[in-house]
Short mmCIF file of C-alpha atoms in Angstrom, two decimals:
data_model
loop_
_atom_site.label_atom_id
_atom_site.label_comp_id
_atom_site.label_asym_id
_atom_site.label_seq_id
_atom_site.Cartn_x
_atom_site.Cartn_y
_atom_site.Cartn_z
CA MET U 1 -17.45 -12.98 3.10
CA SER U 2 -16.45 -15.01 5.95
CA ALA U 3 -18.81 -16.91 8.23
CA GLY U 4 -17.82 -14.70 11.22
CA SER U 5 -18.52 -11.69 9.50
CA SER U 6 -21.31 -9.29 11.03
CA PRO U 7 -22.16 -5.52 10.90
CA LYS U 8 -20.86 -5.28 14.50
CA LYS U 9 -17.46 -6.67 13.44
CA TYR U 10 -17.23 -4.27 10.46
CA VAL U 11 -18.14 -1.22 12.64
CA LYS U 12 -15.20 -2.42 15.03
CA VAL U 13 -12.92 -2.41 12.16
CA TRP U 14 -13.95 0.96 10.87
CA PHE U 15 -13.42 2.53 14.39
CA LEU U 16 -9.75 0.98 14.45
CA LEU U 17 -9.30 2.35 11.03
CA LEU U 18 -10.20 5.67 12.45
CA VAL U 19 -8.05 5.46 15.36
CA LEU U 20 -4.97 4.47 13.00
CA PHE U 21 -5.92 7.45 10.75
CA ALA U 22 -5.83 9.95 13.91
CA ILE U 23 -2.52 8.44 14.71
CA SER U 24 -1.21 9.09 11.21
CA VAL U 25 -2.43 12.84 11.35
CA ILE U 26 -1.14 13.54 14.84
CA GLY U 27 2.28 11.64 14.56
CA PRO U 28 3.58 14.00 12.00
CA ALA U 29 2.72 17.02 13.81
CA PHE U 30 5.81 16.65 16.16
CA GLU U 31 7.96 17.00 12.92
CA ILE U 32 10.34 14.23 13.76
CA ARG U 33 11.64 12.53 10.72
CA TRP U 34 11.59 8.91 11.88
CA LEU U 35 8.09 9.46 13.67
CA THR U 36 6.53 10.86 10.43
CA LEU U 37 7.71 7.93 8.79
CA ILE U 38 6.22 5.43 11.01
CA THR U 39 2.94 7.21 11.74
CA ALA U 40 2.11 8.57 8.35
CA PHE U 41 3.52 5.92 5.96
CA GLY U 42 3.93 2.81 8.26
CA ILE U 43 0.36 3.15 9.41
CA ALA U 44 -1.05 3.80 5.98
CA GLY U 45 0.22 0.30 5.06
CA VAL U 46 -1.29 -1.07 8.28
CA LYS U 47 -4.72 0.71 7.06
CA ALA U 48 -4.54 -0.78 3.54
CA PHE U 49 -3.61 -4.21 5.12
CA VAL U 50 -6.94 -4.02 7.39
CA VAL U 51 -8.95 -2.80 4.63
CA ALA U 52 -7.64 -5.69 2.27
CA LYS U 53 -7.94 -8.33 4.90
CA GLU U 54 -11.46 -7.39 6.42
CA PHE U 55 -13.49 -5.38 4.08
CA MET U 56 -12.08 -7.03 0.79
CA HIS U 57 -12.01 -10.46 2.60
CA LEU U 58 -8.54 -11.26 1.23
CA ASN U 59 -8.03 -13.61 4.32
CA VAL U 60 -10.94 -16.00 3.21
CA GLU U 61 -10.36 -15.58 -0.61
CA LYS U 62 -8.47 -18.04 -2.34
CA LYS U 63 -4.71 -17.75 -2.30
CA ILE U 64 -4.24 -17.31 -6.03
CA VAL U 65 -5.66 -13.75 -5.60
CA SER U 66 -3.16 -12.74 -2.76
CA TYR U 67 -0.20 -14.18 -5.28
CA MET U 68 -1.88 -12.06 -8.31
CA LEU U 69 -2.03 -8.54 -6.46
CA GLY U 70 1.34 -9.47 -4.74
CA SER U 71 2.75 -9.92 -8.08
CA MET U 72 1.68 -6.67 -9.55
CA PHE U 73 3.03 -5.09 -6.41
CA LEU U 74 6.26 -6.53 -6.79
CA ALA U 75 6.19 -5.38 -10.37
CA CYS U 76 6.02 -1.85 -9.16
CA VAL U 77 8.94 -2.38 -6.66
CA LEU U 78 11.10 -3.70 -9.51
CA PHE U 79 10.06 -0.64 -11.68
CA TYR U 80 11.29 1.53 -8.68
CA PHE U 81 14.58 -0.10 -8.17
CA GLY U 82 15.23 -0.72 -11.98
CA VAL U 83 15.13 3.02 -12.72
CA ALA U 84 16.15 4.55 -9.17
CA GLY U 85 19.75 4.14 -9.82
CA ASP U 86 19.90 6.39 -12.89
CA VAL U 87 16.97 8.94 -11.73
CA MET U 88 18.54 9.43 -8.19
CA ASN U 89 22.27 9.88 -9.51
CA SER U 90 23.22 13.05 -11.20
CA LYS U 91 26.15 11.22 -12.88
CA GLY U 92 27.25 7.78 -13.86
CA GLN U 93 30.53 6.33 -15.48
CA HIS U 94 29.92 7.62 -18.87
CA TRP U 95 27.15 10.05 -18.42
CA GLU U 96 26.05 13.11 -16.46
CA LYS U 97 22.61 14.78 -16.34
CA LYS U 98 22.46 17.88 -18.53
CA VAL U 99 19.88 19.60 -16.25
CA TYR U 100 22.30 18.82 -13.34
CA LYS U 101 25.24 20.41 -15.21
CA VAL U 102 23.13 23.65 -15.95
CA GLU U 103 22.20 24.01 -12.33
CA LYS U 104 25.70 23.55 -11.01
CA THR U 105 27.05 26.11 -13.81
CA LYS U 106 24.39 28.60 -12.66
CA ALA U 107 25.18 27.97 -8.91
CA SER U 108 28.93 28.55 -9.51
CA HIS U 109 27.96 32.08 -11.22
CA MET A 1 -38.49 -19.84 -20.79
CA GLY A 2 -36.47 -19.77 -17.54
CA ILE A 3 -34.18 -17.09 -16.20
CA VAL A 4 -30.67 -17.70 -17.38
CA GLN A 5 -28.25 -16.64 -14.82
CA PRO A 6 -25.10 -14.39 -16.06
CA ILE A 7 -22.02 -16.45 -16.73
CA ALA A 8 -20.33 -14.08 -14.00
CA THR A 9 -22.05 -15.92 -11.32
CA ARG A 10 -22.31 -19.27 -12.63
CA ARG A 11 -18.90 -20.34 -13.98
CA SER A 12 -15.80 -20.54 -11.88
CA ALA A 13 -12.94 -22.35 -13.45
CA THR A 14 -10.45 -21.19 -10.93
CA GLY A 15 -12.70 -21.74 -7.88
CA ILE A 16 -13.38 -17.94 -8.05
CA LEU A 17 -16.65 -16.73 -9.85
CA THR A 18 -15.90 -15.16 -12.95
CA GLY A 19 -17.36 -11.86 -12.35
CA LYS A 20 -15.26 -11.56 -8.86
CA LEU A 21 -11.99 -12.90 -10.93
CA ALA A 22 -12.36 -10.27 -13.57
CA VAL A 23 -12.72 -7.52 -10.78
CA TRP A 24 -9.43 -9.01 -9.06
CA TRP A 25 -7.64 -8.61 -12.37
CA LEU A 26 -8.88 -5.09 -12.74
CA ILE A 27 -7.58 -4.48 -9.33
CA GLY A 28 -4.20 -5.97 -10.19
CA SER A 29 -4.03 -3.58 -13.38
CA GLU A 30 -4.85 -0.54 -10.98
CA ILE A 31 -1.99 -1.62 -8.62
CA VAL A 32 0.36 -1.10 -11.39
CA ILE A 33 -1.16 2.30 -12.67
CA PHE A 34 -1.28 3.73 -9.23
CA GLY A 35 2.02 1.95 -8.05
CA GLY A 36 3.76 3.31 -11.00
CA LEU A 37 2.74 6.75 -10.32
CA LEU A 38 3.17 6.75 -6.66
CA ALA A 39 6.73 5.06 -7.17
CA SER A 40 7.74 7.83 -9.62
CA TYR A 41 6.32 10.25 -7.10
CA ILE A 42 8.38 9.04 -4.14
CA MET A 43 11.44 8.93 -6.44
CA MET A 44 11.14 12.42 -7.17
CA ARG A 45 10.21 13.70 -3.88
CA LEU A 46 13.28 11.96 -2.39
CA LEU A 47 15.48 13.73 -5.24
CA HIS A 48 13.98 17.24 -4.69
CA GLY A 49 13.78 18.18 -1.05
CA ASP A 50 12.17 21.55 -1.99
CA TRP A 51 9.06 19.75 -2.92
CA ALA A 52 8.40 19.97 0.72
CA ASN A 53 7.89 23.72 0.48
CA GLU A 54 5.21 23.11 -2.17
CA ALA A 55 3.40 20.38 -0.31
CA GLU A 56 3.19 23.12 2.57
CA HIS A 57 0.09 24.66 0.35
CA THR A 58 -1.90 21.32 0.24
CA ASN A 59 -5.04 21.64 2.48
CA VAL A 60 -4.54 19.05 5.09
CA VAL A 61 -8.00 19.51 6.73
CA ILE A 62 -9.74 18.59 3.39
CA GLY A 63 -7.48 15.80 3.02
CA ALA A 64 -8.09 14.62 6.45
CA THR A 65 -11.95 14.99 5.85
CA ASN A 66 -11.65 13.17 2.67
CA THR A 67 -9.97 10.29 4.23
CA PHE A 68 -12.60 10.04 6.84
CA VAL A 69 -15.28 10.26 4.42
CA LEU A 70 -13.73 7.45 2.17
CA LEU A 71 -13.22 5.04 5.17
CA THR A 72 -16.56 5.50 6.24
CA SER A 73 -18.02 4.86 2.77
CA SER A 74 -15.92 1.84 2.79
CA LEU A 75 -17.81 0.50 5.83
CA PHE A 76 -21.10 1.33 4.00
CA VAL A 77 -20.40 -0.54 0.91
CA VAL A 78 -19.16 -3.73 2.94
CA LEU A 79 -22.42 -3.39 5.01
CA SER A 80 -24.30 -3.32 1.53
CA HIS A 81 -22.73 -6.46 0.53
CA TYR A 82 -23.50 -8.17 3.74
CA TRP A 83 -27.26 -7.30 3.62
CA ALA A 84 -27.08 -8.25 -0.17
CA GLU A 85 -25.87 -11.67 0.90
CA LYS A 86 -28.68 -11.89 3.37
CA GLY A 87 -31.09 -11.18 0.83
CA ASP A 88 -32.24 -7.76 2.58
CA ARG A 89 -32.95 -5.70 -0.47
CA ASP A 90 -34.04 -2.45 1.34
CA LYS A 91 -30.73 -2.36 3.61
CA ALA A 92 -28.52 -3.31 0.77
CA PHE A 93 -29.85 -0.51 -1.40
CA LYS A 94 -29.92 2.02 1.49
CA TYR A 95 -26.23 1.35 2.23
CA MET A 96 -25.16 1.34 -1.60
CA TRP A 97 -26.81 4.93 -1.56
CA LEU A 98 -24.89 5.84 1.63
CA THR A 99 -21.61 4.88 -0.25
CA ILE A 100 -22.79 6.97 -3.14
CA LEU A 101 -23.54 9.97 -0.93
CA GLY A 102 -19.82 9.43 0.67
CA GLY A 103 -18.23 9.40 -2.99
CA ALA A 104 -20.37 12.69 -3.83
CA LEU A 105 -19.08 14.21 -0.58
CA PHE A 106 -15.55 13.55 -1.40
CA LEU A 107 -16.00 14.81 -4.83
CA CYS A 108 -17.51 18.04 -3.46
CA PHE A 109 -14.58 18.67 -1.05
CA LYS A 110 -12.15 18.10 -3.94
CA SER A 111 -13.74 20.17 -6.26
CA TYR A 112 -13.99 23.04 -3.33
CA GLU A 113 -10.14 22.19 -2.51
CA TRP A 114 -8.99 22.40 -6.16
CA THR A 115 -10.99 25.59 -6.85
CA HIS A 116 -9.14 27.17 -3.86
CA GLU A 117 -5.78 25.98 -4.90
CA ILE A 118 -6.14 27.09 -8.56
CA ALA A 119 -7.29 30.50 -7.56
CA GLN A 120 -4.29 30.89 -5.32
CA GLY A 121 -2.05 30.02 -8.67
CA TYR A 122 -1.30 26.54 -7.84
CA THR A 123 -2.09 25.17 -11.07
CA ILE A 124 -1.00 21.88 -12.86
CA SER A 125 1.75 23.55 -14.68
CA LYS A 126 3.20 25.49 -11.68
CA SER A 127 5.66 22.71 -10.91
CA LEU A 128 6.46 19.20 -10.95
CA PHE A 129 4.99 18.80 -7.69
CA TRP A 130 1.82 20.16 -8.54
CA SER A 131 1.66 18.29 -11.88
CA PHE A 132 2.12 15.00 -9.73
CA TYR A 133 -0.56 16.22 -7.24
CA TYR A 134 -3.23 16.82 -9.99
CA VAL A 135 -2.74 13.97 -11.95
CA ALA A 136 -2.71 11.40 -9.12
CA ALA A 137 -5.61 13.21 -7.19
CA GLY A 138 -7.41 13.63 -10.62
CA ILE A 139 -6.92 9.88 -11.63
CA HIS A 140 -8.15 8.94 -8.17
CA GLY A 141 -11.19 11.35 -8.34
CA LEU A 142 -11.96 9.83 -12.00
CA HIS A 143 -12.14 6.48 -10.20
CA ILE A 144 -14.53 7.89 -7.58
CA ILE A 145 -16.69 9.13 -10.45
CA GLY A 146 -16.83 5.76 -12.13
CA GLY A 147 -17.44 3.97 -9.04
CA VAL A 148 -20.49 6.35 -8.01
CA VAL A 149 -21.83 5.94 -11.52
CA ILE A 150 -21.79 2.17 -11.28
CA MET A 151 -23.01 1.90 -7.87
CA ALA A 152 -26.13 4.02 -8.86
CA PHE A 153 -26.92 1.44 -11.69
CA ILE A 154 -26.25 -1.44 -9.21
CA SER A 155 -28.37 -0.09 -6.52
CA PHE A 156 -31.42 -0.41 -8.40
CA ASP A 157 -30.82 -4.05 -9.39
CA LEU A 158 -30.37 -4.67 -5.54
CA LYS A 159 -33.64 -2.99 -4.87
CA LYS A 160 -35.22 -5.58 -7.32
CA GLY A 161 -33.44 -8.25 -5.93
CA LYS A 162 -31.33 -8.94 -9.08
CA ASN A 163 -27.65 -9.67 -9.68
CA MET A 164 -27.13 -9.25 -5.92
CA HIS A 165 -23.47 -10.34 -6.31
CA ARG A 166 -22.55 -7.25 -7.82
CA ALA A 167 -22.89 -5.54 -4.30
CA GLU A 168 -19.58 -7.46 -3.76
CA LEU A 169 -17.84 -6.69 -7.00
CA ILE A 170 -18.31 -2.94 -6.81
CA GLY A 171 -17.36 -3.10 -2.88
CA LEU A 172 -14.02 -4.63 -3.80
CA TYR A 173 -13.40 -1.85 -6.24
CA TRP A 174 -14.38 0.75 -3.97
CA HIS A 175 -12.28 -0.50 -1.05
CA PHE A 176 -9.30 -0.60 -3.59
CA VAL A 177 -10.05 3.27 -4.37
CA ASP A 178 -9.95 3.70 -0.62
CA ILE A 179 -6.62 1.99 -0.38
CA VAL A 180 -5.19 4.23 -2.94
CA TRP A 181 -6.49 7.26 -1.07
CA ILE A 182 -5.02 5.92 2.07
CA PHE A 183 -1.57 6.14 0.49
CA LEU A 184 -2.08 9.44 -1.54
CA PHE A 185 -2.97 11.39 1.55
CA PRO A 186 0.26 10.95 3.71
CA LEU A 187 2.27 11.40 0.43
CA LEU A 188 0.42 14.48 -0.99
CA TYR A 189 -0.76 16.21 2.35
CA ILE A 190 1.25 15.00 5.28
CA ALA A 191 4.75 14.79 4.14
CA LYS A 192 5.75 18.42 4.44
#
């Protein structure tokens, strides 16, 4: 816990989180794709950052903890891009998804 | 014979007390568990545009209420940690129980929500979307239950002025559970 921590400061952070939360609920109501992406998902990232920094005190924690958590997150990103190429495509150079083939056949009938 | 402090509060080979380091490692492993699950969900969601129709049936009001409850409980647990560090046992105990109350409220809302959805036929086997929905929210719910039980044990130590550092350790875990929900909420409830 940093020296400047106080219940008043925590309440202020909580209030900020509530404002961000309200934006993340109201923004997608306009049903504009880019606005939804920014308000719902972008702000989720900001909220997570605020919680990690102010409530988990990552800002005053030893840097090794941030590196450790960051490397775990990086593993997930690698996982995503490692398999996305296969999962997101219906066919490749020497393969085609059987499910996709069946759906295509059904659609043509 | 003098009181021997637990190793978690004495040893810090890395400059971080052992107990706290263990919790950071736990959170690191949880990032991979939830990160893998959410990455799979995002991938499938991008692949199946029709999942938006399924997501229409999730209850945004309850999802939003639970977000508010968890954010507030995060405030309470950090206040419990603050008062534990100041040595105020009563306030640390009180805020720990307010956090527990937040966790219990979350579970009550979730139970109501699931009961309603299952009664309407949106079960875990209805479609891949609902499988993801119940698995992700279910694993998160289990973490809430675990956190609530651990906090209940820790709270009585706080009351006695024993192992006060544990308020911080459970706090770190609880904030992480909150962060997971911060991402689950838009993914399962908002993105229609």
